[in-house]
PDB file of C-alpha atoms in Angstrom:
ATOM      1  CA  UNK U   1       5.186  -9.381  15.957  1.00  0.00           C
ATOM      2  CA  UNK U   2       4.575  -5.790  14.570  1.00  0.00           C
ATOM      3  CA  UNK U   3       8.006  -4.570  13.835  1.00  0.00           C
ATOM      4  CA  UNK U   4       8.763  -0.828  14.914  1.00  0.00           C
ATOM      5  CA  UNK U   5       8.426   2.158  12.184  1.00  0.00           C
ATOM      6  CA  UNK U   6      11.199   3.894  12.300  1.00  0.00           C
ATOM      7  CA  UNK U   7      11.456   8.457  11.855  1.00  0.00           C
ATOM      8  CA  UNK U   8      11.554   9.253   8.241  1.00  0.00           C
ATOM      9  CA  UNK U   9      10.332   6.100   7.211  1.00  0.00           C
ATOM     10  CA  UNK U  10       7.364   5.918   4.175  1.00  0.00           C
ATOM     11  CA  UNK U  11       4.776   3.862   5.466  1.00  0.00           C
ATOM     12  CA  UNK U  12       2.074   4.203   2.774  1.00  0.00           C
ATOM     13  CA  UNK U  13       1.289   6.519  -0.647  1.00  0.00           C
ATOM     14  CA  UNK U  14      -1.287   7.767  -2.844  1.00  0.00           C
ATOM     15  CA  UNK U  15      -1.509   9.326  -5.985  1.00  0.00           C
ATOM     16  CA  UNK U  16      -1.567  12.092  -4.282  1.00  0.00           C
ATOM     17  CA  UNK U  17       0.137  12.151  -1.129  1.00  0.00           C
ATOM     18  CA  UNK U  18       3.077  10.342   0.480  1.00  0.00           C
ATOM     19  CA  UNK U  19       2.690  10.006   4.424  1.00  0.00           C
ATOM     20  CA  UNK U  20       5.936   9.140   6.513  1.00  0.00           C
ATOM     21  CA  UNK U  21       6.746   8.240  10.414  1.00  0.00           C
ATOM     22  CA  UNK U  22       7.592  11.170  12.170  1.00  0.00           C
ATOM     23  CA  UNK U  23      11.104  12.575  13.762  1.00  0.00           C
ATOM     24  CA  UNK U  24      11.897  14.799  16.609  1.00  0.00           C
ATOM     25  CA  UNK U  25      14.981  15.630  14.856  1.00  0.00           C
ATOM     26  CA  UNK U  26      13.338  17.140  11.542  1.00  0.00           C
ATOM     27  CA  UNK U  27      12.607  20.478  11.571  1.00  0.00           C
ATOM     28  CA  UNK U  28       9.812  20.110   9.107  1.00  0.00           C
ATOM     29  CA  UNK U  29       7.865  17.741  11.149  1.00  0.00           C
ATOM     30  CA  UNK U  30       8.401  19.993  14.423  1.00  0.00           C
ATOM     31  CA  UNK U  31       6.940  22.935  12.493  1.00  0.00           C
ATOM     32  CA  UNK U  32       3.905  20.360  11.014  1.00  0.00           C
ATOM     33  CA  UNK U  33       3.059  19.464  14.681  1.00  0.00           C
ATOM     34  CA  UNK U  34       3.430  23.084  15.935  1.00  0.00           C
ATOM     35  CA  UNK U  35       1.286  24.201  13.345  1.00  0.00           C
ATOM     36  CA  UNK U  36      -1.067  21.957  13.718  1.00  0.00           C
ATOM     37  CA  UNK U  37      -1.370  21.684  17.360  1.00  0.00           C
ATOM     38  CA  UNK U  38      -2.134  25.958  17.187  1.00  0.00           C
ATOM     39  CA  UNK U  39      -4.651  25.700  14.392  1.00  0.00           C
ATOM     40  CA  UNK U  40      -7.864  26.920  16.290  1.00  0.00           C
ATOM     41  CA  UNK U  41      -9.875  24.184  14.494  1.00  0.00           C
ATOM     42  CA  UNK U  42      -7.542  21.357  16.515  1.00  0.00           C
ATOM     43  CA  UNK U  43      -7.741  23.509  19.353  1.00  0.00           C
ATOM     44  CA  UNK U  44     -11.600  23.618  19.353  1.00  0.00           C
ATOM     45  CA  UNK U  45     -12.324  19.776  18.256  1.00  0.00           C
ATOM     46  CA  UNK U  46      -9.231  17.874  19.582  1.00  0.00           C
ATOM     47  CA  UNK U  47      -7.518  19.555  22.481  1.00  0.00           C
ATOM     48  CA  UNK U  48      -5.255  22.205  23.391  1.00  0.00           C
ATOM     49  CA  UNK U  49      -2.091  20.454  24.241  1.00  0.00           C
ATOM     50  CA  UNK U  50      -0.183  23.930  25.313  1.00  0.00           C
ATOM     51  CA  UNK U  51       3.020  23.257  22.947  1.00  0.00           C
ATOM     52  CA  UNK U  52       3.891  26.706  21.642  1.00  0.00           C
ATOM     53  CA  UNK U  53       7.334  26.408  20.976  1.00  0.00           C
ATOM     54  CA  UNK U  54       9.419  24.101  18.263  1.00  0.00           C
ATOM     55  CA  UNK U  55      11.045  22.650  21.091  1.00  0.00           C
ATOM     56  CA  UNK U  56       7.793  21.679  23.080  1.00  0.00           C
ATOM     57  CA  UNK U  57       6.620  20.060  19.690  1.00  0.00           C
ATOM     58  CA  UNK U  58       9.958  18.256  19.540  1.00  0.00           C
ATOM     59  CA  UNK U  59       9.112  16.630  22.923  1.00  0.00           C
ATOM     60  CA  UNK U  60       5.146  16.595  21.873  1.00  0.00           C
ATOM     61  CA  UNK U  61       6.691  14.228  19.043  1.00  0.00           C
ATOM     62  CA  UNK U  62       9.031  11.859  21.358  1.00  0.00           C
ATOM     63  CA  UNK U  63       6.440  11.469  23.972  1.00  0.00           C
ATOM     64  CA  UNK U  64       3.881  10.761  21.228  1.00  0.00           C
ATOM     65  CA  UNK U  65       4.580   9.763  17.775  1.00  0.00           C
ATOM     66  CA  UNK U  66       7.834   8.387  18.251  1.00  0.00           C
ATOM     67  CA  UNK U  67       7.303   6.123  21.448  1.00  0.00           C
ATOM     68  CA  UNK U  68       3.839   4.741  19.920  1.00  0.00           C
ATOM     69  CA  UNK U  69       6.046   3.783  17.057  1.00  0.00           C
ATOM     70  CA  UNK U  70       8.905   1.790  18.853  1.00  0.00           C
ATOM     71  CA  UNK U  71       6.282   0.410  20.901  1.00  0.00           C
ATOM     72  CA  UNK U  72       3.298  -0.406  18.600  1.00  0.00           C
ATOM     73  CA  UNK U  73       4.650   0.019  15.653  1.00  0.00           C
ATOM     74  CA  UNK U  74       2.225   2.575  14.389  1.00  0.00           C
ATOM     75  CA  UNK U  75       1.687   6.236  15.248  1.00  0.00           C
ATOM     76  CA  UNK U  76       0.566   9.815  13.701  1.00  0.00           C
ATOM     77  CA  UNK U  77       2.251  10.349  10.310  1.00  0.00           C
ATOM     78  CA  UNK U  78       2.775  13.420   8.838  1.00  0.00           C
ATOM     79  CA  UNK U  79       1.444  13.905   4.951  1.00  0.00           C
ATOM     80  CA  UNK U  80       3.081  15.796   2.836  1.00  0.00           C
ATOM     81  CA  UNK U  81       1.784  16.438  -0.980  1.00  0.00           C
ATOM     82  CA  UNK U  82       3.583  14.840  -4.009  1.00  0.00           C
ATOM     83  CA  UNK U  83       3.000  17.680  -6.351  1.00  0.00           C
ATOM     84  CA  UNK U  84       4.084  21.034  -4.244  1.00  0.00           C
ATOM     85  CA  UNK U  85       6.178  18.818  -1.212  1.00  0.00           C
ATOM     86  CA  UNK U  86       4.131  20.787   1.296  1.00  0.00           C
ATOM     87  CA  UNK U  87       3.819  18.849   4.806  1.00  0.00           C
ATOM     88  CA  UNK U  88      -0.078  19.314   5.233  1.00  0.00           C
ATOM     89  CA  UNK U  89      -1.371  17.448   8.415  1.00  0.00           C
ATOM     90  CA  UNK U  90      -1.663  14.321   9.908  1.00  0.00           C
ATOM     91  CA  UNK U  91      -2.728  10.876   9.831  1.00  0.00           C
ATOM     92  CA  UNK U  92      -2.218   7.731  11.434  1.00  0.00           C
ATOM     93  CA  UNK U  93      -3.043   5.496  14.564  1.00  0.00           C
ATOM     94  CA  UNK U  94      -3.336   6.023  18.074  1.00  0.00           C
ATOM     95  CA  UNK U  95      -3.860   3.775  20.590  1.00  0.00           C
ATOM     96  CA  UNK U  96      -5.354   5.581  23.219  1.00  0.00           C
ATOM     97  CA  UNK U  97      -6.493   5.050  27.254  1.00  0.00           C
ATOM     98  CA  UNK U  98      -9.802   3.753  27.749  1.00  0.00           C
ATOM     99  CA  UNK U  99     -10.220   1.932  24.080  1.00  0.00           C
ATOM    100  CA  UNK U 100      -9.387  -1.089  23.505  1.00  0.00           C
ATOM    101  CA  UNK U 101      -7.426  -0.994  20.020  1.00  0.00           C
ATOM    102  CA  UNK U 102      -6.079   1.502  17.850  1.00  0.00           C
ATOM    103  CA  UNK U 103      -8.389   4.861  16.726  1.00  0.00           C
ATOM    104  CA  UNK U 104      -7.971   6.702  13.149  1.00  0.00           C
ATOM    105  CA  UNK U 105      -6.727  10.128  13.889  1.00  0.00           C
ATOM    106  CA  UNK U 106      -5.972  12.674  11.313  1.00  0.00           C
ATOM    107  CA  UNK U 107      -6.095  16.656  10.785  1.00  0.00           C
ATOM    108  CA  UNK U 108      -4.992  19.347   8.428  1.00  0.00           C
ATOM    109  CA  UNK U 109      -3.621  22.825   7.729  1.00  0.00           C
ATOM    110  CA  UNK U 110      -6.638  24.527   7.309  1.00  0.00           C
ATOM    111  CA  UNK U 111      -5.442  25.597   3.686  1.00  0.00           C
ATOM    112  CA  UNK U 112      -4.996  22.038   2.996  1.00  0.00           C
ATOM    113  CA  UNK U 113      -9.001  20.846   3.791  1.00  0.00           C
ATOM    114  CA  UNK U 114     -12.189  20.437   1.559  1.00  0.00           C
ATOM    115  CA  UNK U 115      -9.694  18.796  -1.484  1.00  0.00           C
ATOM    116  CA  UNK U 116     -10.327  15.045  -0.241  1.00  0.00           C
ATOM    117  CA  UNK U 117      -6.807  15.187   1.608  1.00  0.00           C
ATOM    118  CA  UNK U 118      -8.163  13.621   4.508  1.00  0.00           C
ATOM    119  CA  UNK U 119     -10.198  10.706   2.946  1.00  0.00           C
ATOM    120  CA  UNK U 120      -6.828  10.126   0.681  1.00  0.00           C
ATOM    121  CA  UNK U 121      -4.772   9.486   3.725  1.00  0.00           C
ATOM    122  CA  UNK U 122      -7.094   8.105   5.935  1.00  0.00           C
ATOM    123  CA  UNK U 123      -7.883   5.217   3.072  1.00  0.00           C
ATOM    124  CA  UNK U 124      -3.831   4.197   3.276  1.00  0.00           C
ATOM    125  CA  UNK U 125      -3.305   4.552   6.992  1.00  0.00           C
ATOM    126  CA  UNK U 126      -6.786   1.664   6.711  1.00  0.00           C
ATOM    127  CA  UNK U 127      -5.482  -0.295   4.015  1.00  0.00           C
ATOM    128  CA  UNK U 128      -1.788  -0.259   6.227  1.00  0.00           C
ATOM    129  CA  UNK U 129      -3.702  -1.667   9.443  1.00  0.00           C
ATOM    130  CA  UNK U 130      -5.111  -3.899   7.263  1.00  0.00           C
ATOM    131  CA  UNK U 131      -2.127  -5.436   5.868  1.00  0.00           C
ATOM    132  CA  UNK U 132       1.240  -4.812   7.564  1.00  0.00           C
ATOM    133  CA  UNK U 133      -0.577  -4.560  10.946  1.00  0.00           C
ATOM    134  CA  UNK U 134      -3.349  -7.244  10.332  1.00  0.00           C
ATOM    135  CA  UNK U 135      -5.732  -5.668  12.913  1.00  0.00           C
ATOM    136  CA  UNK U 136      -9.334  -6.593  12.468  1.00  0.00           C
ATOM    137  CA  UNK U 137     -11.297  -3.360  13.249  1.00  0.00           C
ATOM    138  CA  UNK U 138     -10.392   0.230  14.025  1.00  0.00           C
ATOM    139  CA  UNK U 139     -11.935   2.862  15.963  1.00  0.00           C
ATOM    140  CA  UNK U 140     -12.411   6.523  15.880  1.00  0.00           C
ATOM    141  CA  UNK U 141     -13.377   8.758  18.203  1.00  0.00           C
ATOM    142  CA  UNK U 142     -14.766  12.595  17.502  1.00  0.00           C
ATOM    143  CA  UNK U 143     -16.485  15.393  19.189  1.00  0.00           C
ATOM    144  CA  UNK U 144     -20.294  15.248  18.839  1.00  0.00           C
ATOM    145  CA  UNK U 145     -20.412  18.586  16.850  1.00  0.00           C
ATOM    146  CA  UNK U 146     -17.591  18.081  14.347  1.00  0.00           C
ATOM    147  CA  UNK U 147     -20.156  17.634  11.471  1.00  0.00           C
ATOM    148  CA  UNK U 148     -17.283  17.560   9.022  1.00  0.00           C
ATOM    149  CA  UNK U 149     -15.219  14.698  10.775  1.00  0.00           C
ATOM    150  CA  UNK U 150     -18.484  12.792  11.556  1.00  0.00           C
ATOM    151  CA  UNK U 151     -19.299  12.876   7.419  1.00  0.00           C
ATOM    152  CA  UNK U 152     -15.370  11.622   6.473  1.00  0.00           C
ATOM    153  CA  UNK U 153     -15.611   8.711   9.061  1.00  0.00           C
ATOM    154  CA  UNK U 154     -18.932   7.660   7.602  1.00  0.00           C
ATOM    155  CA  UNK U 155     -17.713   7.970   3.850  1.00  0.00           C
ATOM    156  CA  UNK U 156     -14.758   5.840   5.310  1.00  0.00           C
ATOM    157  CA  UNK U 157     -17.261   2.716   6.345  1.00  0.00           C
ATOM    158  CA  UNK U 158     -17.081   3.577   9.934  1.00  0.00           C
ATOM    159  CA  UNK U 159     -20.156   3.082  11.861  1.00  0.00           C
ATOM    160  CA  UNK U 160     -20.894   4.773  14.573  1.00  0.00           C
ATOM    161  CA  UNK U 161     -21.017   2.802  18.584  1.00  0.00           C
ATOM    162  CA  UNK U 162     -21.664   4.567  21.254  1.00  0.00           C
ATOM    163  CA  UNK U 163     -20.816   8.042  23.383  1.00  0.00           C
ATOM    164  CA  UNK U 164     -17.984   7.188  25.163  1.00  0.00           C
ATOM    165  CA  UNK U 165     -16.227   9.424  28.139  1.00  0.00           C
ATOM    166  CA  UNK U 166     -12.691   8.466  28.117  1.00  0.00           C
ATOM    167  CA  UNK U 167      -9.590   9.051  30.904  1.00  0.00           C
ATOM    168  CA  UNK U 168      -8.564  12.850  30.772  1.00  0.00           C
ATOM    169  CA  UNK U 169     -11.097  14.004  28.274  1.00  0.00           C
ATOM    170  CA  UNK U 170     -13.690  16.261  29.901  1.00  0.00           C
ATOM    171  CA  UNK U 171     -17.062  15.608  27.781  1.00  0.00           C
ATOM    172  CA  UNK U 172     -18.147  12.850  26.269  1.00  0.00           C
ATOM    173  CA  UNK U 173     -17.337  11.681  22.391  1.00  0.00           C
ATOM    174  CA  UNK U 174     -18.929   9.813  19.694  1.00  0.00           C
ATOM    175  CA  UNK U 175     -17.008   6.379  19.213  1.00  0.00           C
ATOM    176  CA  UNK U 176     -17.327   4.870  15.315  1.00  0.00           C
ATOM    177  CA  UNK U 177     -15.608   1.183  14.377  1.00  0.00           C
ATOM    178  CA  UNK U 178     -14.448   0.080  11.441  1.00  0.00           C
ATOM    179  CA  UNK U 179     -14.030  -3.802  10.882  1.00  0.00           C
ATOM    180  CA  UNK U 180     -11.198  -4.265   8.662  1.00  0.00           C
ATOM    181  CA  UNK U 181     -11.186  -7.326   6.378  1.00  0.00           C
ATOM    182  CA  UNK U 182      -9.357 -10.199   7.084  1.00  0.00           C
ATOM    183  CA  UNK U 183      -6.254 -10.663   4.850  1.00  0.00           C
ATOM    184  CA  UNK U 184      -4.790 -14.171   3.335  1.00  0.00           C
ATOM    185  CA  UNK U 185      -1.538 -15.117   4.569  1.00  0.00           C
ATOM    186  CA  UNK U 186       1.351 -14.327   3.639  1.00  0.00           C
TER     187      UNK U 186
END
């Protein structure tokens, strides 16, 4: 059995960045998620999830983050760079209605994109589903015209399915899979 990641914890790092489990009760990761959650580029490609306040992102993390990781101990992590500290986006798992395993999800600041960010984290989040988790494929799913997610899943490996329509999403998405390789055992 998975065990839980718990708020604050490190779950993976890079040269370059350092991505922990979120908490409700950190102010830092409230104003990450409220940031993030307003940029118009996750408004226009993700959703608009109507949290506005630091106190609707501290829920926004509870009902999200924090209950995927006590229950499937994985989630969205926030990643913060080694060299200046800054928290600048997200990365992690989501295990979302209507698929049948986990999904890579990520975004960033829009300061923060273009510097390989994004590939950096998404590479540990893989190699953590791959080892701590042992799951033996991901998915991903993305808006049809978000060239510049589209181009990071392929350079990832991911291949891409099908369209899929899923619960509470009004238009239809490309869905990419990953198969992840199968570890020895421990």
């Amino acid at each position: 059995m998975t065990m839980a990641v718990m708020p604050g914890q490190v779950v993976a790092e890079t040269p370059r960045l350092c991505l922990h489990a979120m908490s409700d009760r950190n102010d830092d990761d409230a104003a990450l998620m409220l940031a993030l959650l307003n940029d118009p580029g996750f408004i226009r490609h993700i959703a608009d999830r109507g949290v506005r306040t630091l106190d609707q992102a501290r829920a926004y993390l509870r009902d999200g983050a924090l209950r995927s990781y006590a229950e499937h101990g994985f989630g969205m992590y926030a990643v913060r760079r080694k060299d200046t500290g800054a928290l600048i986006g997200n990365c992690g798992l989501v295990r979302r209605e209507g698929l049948d395993g986990p999904d890579l999800g990520y975004a960033l600041l829009p300061m923060h994109a273009g510097r390989g960010f994004a590939h950096e984290a998404a590479q540990a989040v893989i190699a953590d589903a791959a080892t701590r988790l042992r799951l033996g494929r991901l998915q991903a799913i993305v808006n049809p015209d978000n060239v510049a997610s589209i181009g990071l899943l392929q350079k990832l490996g991911f291949e891409f399915d099908k369209m899929i329509v899923l619960p509470h999403i009004e238009h239809a998405l490309d869905l990419f899979h990953l198969p992840l390789p199968k570890e020895a055992s421990a």
